[in-house]
mmCIF file of C-alpha atoms (C1' of nucleotides) in Angstrom:
data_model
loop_
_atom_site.group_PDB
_atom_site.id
_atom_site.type_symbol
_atom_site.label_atom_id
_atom_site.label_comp_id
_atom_site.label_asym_id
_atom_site.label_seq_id
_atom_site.Cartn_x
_atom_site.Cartn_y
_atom_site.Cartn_z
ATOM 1 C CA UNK I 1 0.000 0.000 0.000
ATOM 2 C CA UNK I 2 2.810 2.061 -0.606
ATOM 3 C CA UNK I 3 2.803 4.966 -2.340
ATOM 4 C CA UNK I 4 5.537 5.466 -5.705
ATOM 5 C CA UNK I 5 7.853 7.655 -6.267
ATOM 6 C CA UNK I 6 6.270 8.909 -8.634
ATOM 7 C CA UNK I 7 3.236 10.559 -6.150
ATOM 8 C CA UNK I 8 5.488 11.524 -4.116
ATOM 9 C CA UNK I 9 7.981 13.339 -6.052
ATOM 10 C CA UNK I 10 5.424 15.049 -8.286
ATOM 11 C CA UNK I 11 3.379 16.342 -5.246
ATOM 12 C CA UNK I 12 6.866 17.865 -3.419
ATOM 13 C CA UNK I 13 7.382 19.433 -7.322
ATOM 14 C CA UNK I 14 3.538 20.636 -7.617
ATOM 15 C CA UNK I 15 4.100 21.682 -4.204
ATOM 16 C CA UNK I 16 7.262 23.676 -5.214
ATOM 17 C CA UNK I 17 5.580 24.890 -8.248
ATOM 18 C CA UNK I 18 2.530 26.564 -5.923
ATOM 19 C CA UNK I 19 4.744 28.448 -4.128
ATOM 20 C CA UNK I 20 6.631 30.136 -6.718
ATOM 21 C CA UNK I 21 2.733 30.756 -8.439
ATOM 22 C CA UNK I 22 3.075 34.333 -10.055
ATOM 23 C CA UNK I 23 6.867 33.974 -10.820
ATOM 24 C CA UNK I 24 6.913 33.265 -14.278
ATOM 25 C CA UNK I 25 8.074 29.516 -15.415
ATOM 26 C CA UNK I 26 9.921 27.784 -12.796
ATOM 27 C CA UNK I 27 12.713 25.802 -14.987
ATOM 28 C CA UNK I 28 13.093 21.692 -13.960
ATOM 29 C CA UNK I 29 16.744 22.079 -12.961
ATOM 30 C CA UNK I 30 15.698 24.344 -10.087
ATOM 31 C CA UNK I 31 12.899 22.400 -8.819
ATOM 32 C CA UNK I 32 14.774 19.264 -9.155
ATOM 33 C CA UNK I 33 17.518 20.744 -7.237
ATOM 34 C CA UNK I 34 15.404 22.335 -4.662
ATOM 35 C CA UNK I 35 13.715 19.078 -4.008
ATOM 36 C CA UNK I 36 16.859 16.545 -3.975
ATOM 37 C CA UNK I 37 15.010 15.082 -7.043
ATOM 38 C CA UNK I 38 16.316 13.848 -10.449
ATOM 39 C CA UNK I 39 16.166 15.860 -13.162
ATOM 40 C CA UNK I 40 15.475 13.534 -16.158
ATOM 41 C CA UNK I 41 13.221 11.398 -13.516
ATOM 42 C CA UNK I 42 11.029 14.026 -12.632
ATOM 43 C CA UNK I 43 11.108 15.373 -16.227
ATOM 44 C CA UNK I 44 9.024 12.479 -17.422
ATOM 45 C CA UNK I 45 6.698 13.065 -14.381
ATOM 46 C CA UNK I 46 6.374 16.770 -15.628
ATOM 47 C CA UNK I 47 5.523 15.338 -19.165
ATOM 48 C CA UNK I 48 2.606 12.846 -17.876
ATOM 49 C CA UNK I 49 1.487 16.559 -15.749
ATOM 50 C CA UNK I 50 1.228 18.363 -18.594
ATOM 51 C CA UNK I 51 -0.501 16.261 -20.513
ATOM 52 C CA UNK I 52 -2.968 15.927 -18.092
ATOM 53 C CA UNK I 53 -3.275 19.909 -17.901
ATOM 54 C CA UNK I 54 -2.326 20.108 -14.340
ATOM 55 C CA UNK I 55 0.692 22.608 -15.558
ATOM 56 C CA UNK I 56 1.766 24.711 -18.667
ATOM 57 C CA UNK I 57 5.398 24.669 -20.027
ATOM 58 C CA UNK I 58 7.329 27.487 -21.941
ATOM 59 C CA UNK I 59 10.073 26.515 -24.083
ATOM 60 C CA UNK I 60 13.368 28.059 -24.633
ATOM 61 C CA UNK I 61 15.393 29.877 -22.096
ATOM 62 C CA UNK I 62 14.160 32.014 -19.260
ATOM 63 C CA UNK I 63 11.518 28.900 -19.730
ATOM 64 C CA UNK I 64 10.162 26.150 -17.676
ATOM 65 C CA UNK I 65 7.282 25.142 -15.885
ATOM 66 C CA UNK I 66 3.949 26.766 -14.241
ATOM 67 C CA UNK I 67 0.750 25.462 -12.822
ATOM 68 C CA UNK I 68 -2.233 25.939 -14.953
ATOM 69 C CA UNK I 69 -4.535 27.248 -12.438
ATOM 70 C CA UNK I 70 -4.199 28.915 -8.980
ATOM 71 C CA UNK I 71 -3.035 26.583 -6.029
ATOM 72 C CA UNK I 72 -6.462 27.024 -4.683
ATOM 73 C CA UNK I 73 -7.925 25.236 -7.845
ATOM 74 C CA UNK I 74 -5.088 22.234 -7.914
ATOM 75 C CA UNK I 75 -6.040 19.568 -5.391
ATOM 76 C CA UNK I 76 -3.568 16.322 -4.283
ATOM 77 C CA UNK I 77 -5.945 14.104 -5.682
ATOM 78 C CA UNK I 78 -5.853 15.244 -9.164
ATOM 79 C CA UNK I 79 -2.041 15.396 -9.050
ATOM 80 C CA UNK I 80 -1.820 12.245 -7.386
ATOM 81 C CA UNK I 81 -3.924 10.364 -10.055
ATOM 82 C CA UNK I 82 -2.585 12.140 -12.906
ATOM 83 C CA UNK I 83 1.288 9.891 -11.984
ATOM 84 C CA UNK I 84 -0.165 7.356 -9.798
ATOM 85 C CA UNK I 85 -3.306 6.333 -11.655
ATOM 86 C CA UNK I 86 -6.674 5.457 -9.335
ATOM 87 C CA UNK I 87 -6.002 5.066 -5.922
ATOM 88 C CA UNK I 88 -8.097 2.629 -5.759
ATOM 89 C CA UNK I 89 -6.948 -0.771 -3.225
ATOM 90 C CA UNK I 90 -7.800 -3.528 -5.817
ATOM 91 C CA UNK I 91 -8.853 -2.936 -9.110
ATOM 92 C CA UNK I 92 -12.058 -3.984 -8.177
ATOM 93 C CA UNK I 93 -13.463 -0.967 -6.591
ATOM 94 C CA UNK I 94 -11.150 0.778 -8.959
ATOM 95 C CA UNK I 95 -12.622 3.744 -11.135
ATOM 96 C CA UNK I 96 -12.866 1.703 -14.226
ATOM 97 C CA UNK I 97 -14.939 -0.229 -13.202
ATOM 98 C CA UNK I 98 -13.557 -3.097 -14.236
ATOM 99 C CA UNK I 99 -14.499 -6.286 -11.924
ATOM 100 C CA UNK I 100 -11.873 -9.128 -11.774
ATOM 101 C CA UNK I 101 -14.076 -11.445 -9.244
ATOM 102 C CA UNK I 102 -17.263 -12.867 -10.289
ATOM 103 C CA UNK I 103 -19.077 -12.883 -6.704
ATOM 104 C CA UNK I 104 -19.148 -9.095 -6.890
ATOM 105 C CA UNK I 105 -22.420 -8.370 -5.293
ATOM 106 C CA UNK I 106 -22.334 -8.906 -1.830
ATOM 107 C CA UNK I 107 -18.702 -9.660 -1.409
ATOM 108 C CA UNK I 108 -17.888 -8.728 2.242
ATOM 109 C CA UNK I 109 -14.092 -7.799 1.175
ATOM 110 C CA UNK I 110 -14.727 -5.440 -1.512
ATOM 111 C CA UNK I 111 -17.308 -4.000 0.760
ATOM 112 C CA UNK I 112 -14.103 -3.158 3.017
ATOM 113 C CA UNK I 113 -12.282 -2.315 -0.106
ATOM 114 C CA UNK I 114 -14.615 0.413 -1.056
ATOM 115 C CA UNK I 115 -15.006 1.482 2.544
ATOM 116 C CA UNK I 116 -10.964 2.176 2.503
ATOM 117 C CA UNK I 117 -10.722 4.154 -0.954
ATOM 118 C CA UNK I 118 -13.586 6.173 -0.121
ATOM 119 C CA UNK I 119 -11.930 7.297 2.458
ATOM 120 C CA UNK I 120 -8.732 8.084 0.988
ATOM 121 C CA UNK I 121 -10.540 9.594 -1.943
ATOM 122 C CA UNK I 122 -12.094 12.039 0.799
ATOM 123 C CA UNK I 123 -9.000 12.976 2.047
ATOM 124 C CA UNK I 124 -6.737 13.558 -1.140
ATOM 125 C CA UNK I 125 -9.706 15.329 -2.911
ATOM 126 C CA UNK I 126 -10.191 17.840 -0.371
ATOM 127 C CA UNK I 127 -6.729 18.745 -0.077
ATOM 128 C CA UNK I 128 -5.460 21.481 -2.364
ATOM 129 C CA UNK I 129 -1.961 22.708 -2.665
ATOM 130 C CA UNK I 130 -3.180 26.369 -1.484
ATOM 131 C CA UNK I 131 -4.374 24.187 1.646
ATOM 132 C CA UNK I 132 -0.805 22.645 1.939
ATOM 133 C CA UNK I 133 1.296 25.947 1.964
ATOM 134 C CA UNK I 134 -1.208 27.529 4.746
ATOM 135 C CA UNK I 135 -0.463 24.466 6.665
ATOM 136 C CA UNK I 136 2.853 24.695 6.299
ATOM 137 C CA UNK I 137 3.144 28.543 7.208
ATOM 138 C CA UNK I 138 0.945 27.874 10.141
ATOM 139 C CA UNK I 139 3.751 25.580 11.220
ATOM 140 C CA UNK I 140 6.294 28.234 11.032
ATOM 141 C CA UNK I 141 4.542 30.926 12.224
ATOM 142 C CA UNK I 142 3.836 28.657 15.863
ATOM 143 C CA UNK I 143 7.754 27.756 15.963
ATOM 144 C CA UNK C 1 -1.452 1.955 -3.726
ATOM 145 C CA UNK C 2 -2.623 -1.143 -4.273
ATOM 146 C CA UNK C 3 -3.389 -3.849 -1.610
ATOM 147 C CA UNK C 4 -1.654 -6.795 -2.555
ATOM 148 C CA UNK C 5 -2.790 -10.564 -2.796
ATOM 149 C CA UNK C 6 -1.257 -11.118 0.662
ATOM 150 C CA UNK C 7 -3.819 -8.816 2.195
ATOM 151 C CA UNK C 8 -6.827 -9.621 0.045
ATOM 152 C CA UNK C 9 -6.751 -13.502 -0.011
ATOM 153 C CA UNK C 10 -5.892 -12.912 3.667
ATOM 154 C CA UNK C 11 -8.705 -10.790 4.631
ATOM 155 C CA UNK C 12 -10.806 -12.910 2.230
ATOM 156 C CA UNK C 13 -9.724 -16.579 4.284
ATOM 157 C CA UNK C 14 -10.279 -14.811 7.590
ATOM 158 C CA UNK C 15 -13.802 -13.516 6.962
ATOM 159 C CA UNK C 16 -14.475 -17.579 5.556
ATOM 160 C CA UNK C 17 -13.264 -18.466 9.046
ATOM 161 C CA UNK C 18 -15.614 -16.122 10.554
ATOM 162 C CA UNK C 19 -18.498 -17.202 9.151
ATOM 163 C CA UNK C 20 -17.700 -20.724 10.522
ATOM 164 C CA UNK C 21 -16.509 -19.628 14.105
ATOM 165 C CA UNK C 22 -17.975 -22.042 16.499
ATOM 166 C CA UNK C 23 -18.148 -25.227 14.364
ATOM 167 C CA UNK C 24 -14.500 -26.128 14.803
ATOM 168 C CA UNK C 25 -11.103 -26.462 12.950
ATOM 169 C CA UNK C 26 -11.651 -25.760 9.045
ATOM 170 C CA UNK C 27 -9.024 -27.418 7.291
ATOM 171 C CA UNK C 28 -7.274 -25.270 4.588
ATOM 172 C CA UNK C 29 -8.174 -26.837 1.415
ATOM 173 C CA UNK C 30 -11.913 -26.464 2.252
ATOM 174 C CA UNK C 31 -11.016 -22.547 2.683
ATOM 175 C CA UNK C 32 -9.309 -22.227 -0.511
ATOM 176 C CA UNK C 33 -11.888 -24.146 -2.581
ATOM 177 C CA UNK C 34 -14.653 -21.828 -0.974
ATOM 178 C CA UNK C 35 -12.459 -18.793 -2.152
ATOM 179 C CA UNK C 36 -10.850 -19.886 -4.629
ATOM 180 C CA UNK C 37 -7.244 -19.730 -3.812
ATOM 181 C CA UNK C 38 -4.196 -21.632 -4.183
ATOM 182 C CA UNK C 39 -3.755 -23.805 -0.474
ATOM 183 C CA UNK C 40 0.226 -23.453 -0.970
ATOM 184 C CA UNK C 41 -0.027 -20.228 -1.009
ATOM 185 C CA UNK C 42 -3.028 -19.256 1.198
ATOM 186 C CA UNK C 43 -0.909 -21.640 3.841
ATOM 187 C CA UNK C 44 2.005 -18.945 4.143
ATOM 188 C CA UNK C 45 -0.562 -16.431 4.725
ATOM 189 C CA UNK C 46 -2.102 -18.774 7.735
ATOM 190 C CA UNK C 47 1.301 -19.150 8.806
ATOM 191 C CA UNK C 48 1.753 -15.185 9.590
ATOM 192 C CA UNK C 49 -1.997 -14.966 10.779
ATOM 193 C CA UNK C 50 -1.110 -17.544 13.373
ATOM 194 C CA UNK C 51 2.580 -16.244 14.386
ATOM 195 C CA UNK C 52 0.817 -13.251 14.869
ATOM 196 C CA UNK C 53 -1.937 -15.062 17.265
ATOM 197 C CA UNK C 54 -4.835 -13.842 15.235
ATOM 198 C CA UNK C 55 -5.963 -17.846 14.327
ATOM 199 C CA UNK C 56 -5.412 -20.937 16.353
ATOM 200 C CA UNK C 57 -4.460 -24.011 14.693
ATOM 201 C CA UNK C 58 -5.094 -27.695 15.112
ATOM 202 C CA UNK C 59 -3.005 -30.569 13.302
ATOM 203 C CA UNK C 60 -3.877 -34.017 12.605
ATOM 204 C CA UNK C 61 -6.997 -35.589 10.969
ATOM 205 C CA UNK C 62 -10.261 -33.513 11.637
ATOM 206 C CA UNK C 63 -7.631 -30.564 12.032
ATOM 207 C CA UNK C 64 -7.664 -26.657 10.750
ATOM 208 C CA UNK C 65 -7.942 -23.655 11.429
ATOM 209 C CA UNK C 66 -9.917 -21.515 13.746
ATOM 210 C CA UNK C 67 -9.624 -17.352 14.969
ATOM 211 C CA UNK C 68 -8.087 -17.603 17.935
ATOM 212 C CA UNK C 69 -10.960 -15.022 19.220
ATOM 213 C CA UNK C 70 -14.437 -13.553 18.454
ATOM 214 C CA UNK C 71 -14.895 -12.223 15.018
ATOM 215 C CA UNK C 72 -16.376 -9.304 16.979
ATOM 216 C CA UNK C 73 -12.688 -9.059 18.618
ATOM 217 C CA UNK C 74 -10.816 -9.400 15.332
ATOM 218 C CA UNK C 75 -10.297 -6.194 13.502
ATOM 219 C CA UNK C 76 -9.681 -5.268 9.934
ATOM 220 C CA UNK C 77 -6.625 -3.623 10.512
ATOM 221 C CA UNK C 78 -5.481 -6.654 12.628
ATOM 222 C CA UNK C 79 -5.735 -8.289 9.709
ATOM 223 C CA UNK C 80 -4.129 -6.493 7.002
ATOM 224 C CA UNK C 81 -0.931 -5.045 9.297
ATOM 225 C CA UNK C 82 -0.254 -8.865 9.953
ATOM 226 C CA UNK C 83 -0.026 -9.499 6.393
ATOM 227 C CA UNK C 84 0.720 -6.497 4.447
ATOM 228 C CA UNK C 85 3.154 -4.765 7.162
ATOM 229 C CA UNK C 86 2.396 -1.231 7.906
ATOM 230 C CA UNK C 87 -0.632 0.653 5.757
ATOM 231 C CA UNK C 88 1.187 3.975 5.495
ATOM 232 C CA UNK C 89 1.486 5.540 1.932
ATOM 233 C CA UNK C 90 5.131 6.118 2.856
ATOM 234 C CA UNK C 91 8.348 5.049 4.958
ATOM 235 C CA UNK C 92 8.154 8.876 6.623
ATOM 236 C CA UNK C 93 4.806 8.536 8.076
ATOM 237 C CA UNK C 94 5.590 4.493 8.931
ATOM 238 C CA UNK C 95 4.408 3.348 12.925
ATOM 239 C CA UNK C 96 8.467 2.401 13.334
ATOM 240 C CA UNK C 97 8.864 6.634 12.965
ATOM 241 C CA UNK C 98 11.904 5.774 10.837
ATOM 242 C CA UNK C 99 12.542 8.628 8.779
ATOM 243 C CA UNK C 100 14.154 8.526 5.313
ATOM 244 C CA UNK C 101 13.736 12.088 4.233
ATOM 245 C CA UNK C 102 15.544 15.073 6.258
ATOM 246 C CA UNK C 103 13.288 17.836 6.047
ATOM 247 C CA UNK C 104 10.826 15.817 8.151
ATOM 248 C CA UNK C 105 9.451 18.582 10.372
ATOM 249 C CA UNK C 106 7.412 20.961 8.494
ATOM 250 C CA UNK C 107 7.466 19.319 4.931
ATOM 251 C CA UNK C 108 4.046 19.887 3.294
ATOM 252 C CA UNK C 109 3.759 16.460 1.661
ATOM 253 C CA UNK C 110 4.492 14.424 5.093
ATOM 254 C CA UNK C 111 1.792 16.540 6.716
ATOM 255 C CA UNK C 112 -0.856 15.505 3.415
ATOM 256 C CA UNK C 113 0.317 11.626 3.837
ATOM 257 C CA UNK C 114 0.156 11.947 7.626
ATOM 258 C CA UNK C 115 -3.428 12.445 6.508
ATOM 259 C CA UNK C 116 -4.036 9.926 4.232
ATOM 260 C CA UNK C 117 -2.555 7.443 6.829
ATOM 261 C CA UNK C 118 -4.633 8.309 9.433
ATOM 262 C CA UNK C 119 -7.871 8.169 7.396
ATOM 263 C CA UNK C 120 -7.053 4.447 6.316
ATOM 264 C CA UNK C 121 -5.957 3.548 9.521
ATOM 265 C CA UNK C 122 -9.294 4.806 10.859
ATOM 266 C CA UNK C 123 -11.158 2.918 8.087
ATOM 267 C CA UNK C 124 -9.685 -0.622 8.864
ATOM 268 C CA UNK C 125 -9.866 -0.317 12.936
ATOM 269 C CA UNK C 126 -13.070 0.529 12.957
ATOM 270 C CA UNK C 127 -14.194 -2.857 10.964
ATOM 271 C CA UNK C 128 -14.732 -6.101 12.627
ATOM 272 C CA UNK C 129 -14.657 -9.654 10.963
ATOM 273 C CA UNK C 130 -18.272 -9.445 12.403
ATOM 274 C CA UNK C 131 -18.872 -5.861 11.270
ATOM 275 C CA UNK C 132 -18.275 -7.405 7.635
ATOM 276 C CA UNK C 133 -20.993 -10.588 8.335
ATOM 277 C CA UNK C 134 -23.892 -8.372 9.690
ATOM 278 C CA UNK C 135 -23.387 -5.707 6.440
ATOM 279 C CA UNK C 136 -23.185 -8.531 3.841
ATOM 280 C CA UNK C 137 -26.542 -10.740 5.949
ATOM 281 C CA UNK C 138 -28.034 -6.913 5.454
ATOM 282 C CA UNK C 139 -27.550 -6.809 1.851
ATOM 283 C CA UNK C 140 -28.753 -10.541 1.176
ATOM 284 C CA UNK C 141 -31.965 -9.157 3.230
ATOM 285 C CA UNK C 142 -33.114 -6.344 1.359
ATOM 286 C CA UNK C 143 -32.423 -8.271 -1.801
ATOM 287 C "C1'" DT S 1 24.151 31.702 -33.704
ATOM 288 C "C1'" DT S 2 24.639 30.122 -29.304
ATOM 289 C "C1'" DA S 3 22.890 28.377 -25.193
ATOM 290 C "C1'" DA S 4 19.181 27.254 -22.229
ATOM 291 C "C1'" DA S 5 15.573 24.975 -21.691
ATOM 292 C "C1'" DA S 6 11.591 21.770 -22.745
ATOM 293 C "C1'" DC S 7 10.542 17.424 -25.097
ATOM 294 C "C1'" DC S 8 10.849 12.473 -26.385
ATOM 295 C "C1'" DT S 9 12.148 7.539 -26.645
ATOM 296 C "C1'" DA S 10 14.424 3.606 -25.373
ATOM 297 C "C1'" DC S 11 16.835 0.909 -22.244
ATOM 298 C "C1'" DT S 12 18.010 -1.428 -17.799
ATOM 299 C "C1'" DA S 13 19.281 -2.920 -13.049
ATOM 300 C "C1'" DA S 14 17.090 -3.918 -8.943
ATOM 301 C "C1'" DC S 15 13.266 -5.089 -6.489
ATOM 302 C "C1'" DT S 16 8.798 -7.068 -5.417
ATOM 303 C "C1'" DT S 17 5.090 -10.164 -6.030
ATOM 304 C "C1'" DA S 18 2.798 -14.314 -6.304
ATOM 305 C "C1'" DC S 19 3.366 -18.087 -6.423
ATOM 306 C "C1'" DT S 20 5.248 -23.466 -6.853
ATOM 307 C "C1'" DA S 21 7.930 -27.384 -5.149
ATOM 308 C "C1'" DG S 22 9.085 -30.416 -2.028
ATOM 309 C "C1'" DG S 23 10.202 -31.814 1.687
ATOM 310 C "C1'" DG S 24 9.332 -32.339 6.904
ATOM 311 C "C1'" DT S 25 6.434 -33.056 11.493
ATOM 312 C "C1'" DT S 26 2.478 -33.895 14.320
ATOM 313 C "C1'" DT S 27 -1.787 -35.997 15.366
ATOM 314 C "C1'" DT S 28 -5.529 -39.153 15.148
ATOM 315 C "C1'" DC S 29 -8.192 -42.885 13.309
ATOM 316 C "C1'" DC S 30 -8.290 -47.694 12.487
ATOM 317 C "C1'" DG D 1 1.592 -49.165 14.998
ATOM 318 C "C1'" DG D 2 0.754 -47.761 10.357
ATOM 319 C "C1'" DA D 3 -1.204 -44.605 7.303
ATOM 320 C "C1'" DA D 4 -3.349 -40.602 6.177
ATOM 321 C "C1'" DA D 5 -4.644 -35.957 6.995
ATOM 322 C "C1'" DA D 6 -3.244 -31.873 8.061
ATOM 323 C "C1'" DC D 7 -0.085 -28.325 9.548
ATOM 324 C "C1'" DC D 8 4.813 -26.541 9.067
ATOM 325 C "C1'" DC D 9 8.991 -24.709 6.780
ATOM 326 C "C1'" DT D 10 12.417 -23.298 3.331
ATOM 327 C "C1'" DA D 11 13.951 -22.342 -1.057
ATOM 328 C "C1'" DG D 12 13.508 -21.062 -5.624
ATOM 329 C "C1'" DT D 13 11.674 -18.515 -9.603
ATOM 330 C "C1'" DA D 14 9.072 -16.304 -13.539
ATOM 331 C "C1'" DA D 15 6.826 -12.199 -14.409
ATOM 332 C "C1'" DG D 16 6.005 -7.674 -13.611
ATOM 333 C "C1'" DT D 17 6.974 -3.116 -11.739
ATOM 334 C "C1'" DT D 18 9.805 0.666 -10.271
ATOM 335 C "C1'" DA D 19 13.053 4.050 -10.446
ATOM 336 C "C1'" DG D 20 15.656 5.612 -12.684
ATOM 337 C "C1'" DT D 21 19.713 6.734 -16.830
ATOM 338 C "C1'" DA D 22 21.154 7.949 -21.396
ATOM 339 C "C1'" DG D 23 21.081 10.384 -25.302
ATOM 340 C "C1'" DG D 24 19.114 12.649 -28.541
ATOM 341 C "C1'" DT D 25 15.659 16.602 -30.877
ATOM 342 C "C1'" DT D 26 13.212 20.953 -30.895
ATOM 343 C "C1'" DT D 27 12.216 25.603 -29.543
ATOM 344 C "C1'" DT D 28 13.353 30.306 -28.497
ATOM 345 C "C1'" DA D 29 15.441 34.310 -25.998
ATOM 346 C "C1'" DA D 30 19.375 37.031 -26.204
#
DNA sequence: TTAAAACCTACTAACTTACTAGGGTTTTCC
DNA sequence: GGAAAACCCTAGTAAGTTAGTAGGTTTTAA
């Protein structure tokens, strides 16, 4: 039940992204250095991003990287599904829909199952990367 | 994020063994016909279940397996940490508070997986083995 | 025209998963 | 006391996934 790399990397670089909002394009090398992160690994994480509209990219120099929308508007679950895929426990509660047991009514596991990604669903959805800086200032601030 | 076998076919066995708490030792191949599942393998998963003291086991003719308490008593979470290890999305927000990042006070994604973790964790401690007969004896009701 | 940057594709080593195989060992029935 | 039923234990392994690396192409500001 781990999450990948991939999440978790593109979240702390989402997250990264959010707080330079308003800066012009952020370029990889600086993220990726900011963050202890690969460059050509989290370059491919940028690309899957992108083409999921989650960010815009500017080519060139004095280029790089900036969200599409406000922090406010950017949640963890959108980013998280965008490089993870659905967070689903077992493909069959997964989004798809796809079944891969027959006894699916009434099956007392997958009635856990569901339980479980409803709840992470509930969490990651209602978690925005606006939400994460506050949280993280409020930190500071108290320190 | 997915579950894996270990924790499904687990959960799966366990909730067969609740159903036939009180009637005695269930040998294993009559649990893995009834699920489905290969004995060999469903046997390793026993093997944990019982190291961890969540099943009781009898050996000989007219042996098997039985919870080693009342499915009311057995929890979800019991169930899957015995099996799958530790349900945290990541190593930093692990129970064994081993850290693998640095920045670990104040970093915005610990704080959001801090929250995913807990909302699992909440999920599967909340469940009993006989939480999950009562909902699925609902569901054959109303149908 | 040079350099900085995004963009793209292919490859790979290491790890994990989901088993299978094949022996024990213990207990009970006859 | 022999045989069978069942648990017990260890080792191996094929397939898949992960976490990258490598090396090139394209775009564009200066």
């Amino acid at each position: 039940m781990k999450l990948s790399t991939r999440g978790r990397y593109g979240l702390m670089a989402m997250f990264q992204l959010a707080l330079e909002y308003g800066n012009g394009p952020i370029p990889l090398n600086s993220i990726a250095e900011e963050q202890g992160l690969s460059e050509s690994y989290l370059e491919q994480l940028f690309s899957t991003l992108r083409r999921d509209g989650l960010i815009n990219s500017v080519r060139g120099p004095q280029g790089g990287y900036l969200l599409a929308y406000d922090p406010g508007e950017i949640t963890v679950g959108q980013i998280l599904r965008s490089l993870e895929g659905d967070l689903a426990p077992a493909q069959c509660v997964g989004d798809d829909g796809s079944l891969d047991c027959d006894k699916e009514f009434g099956c007392a596991t997958k009635l856990v199952l569901q339980r479980i990604k409803e709840s992470i669903d509930s969490v990651i959805d209602s978690i925005t990367l606006q939400d994460m800086i506050d949280e993280v200032e409020k930190i500071h601030l108290v320190k």
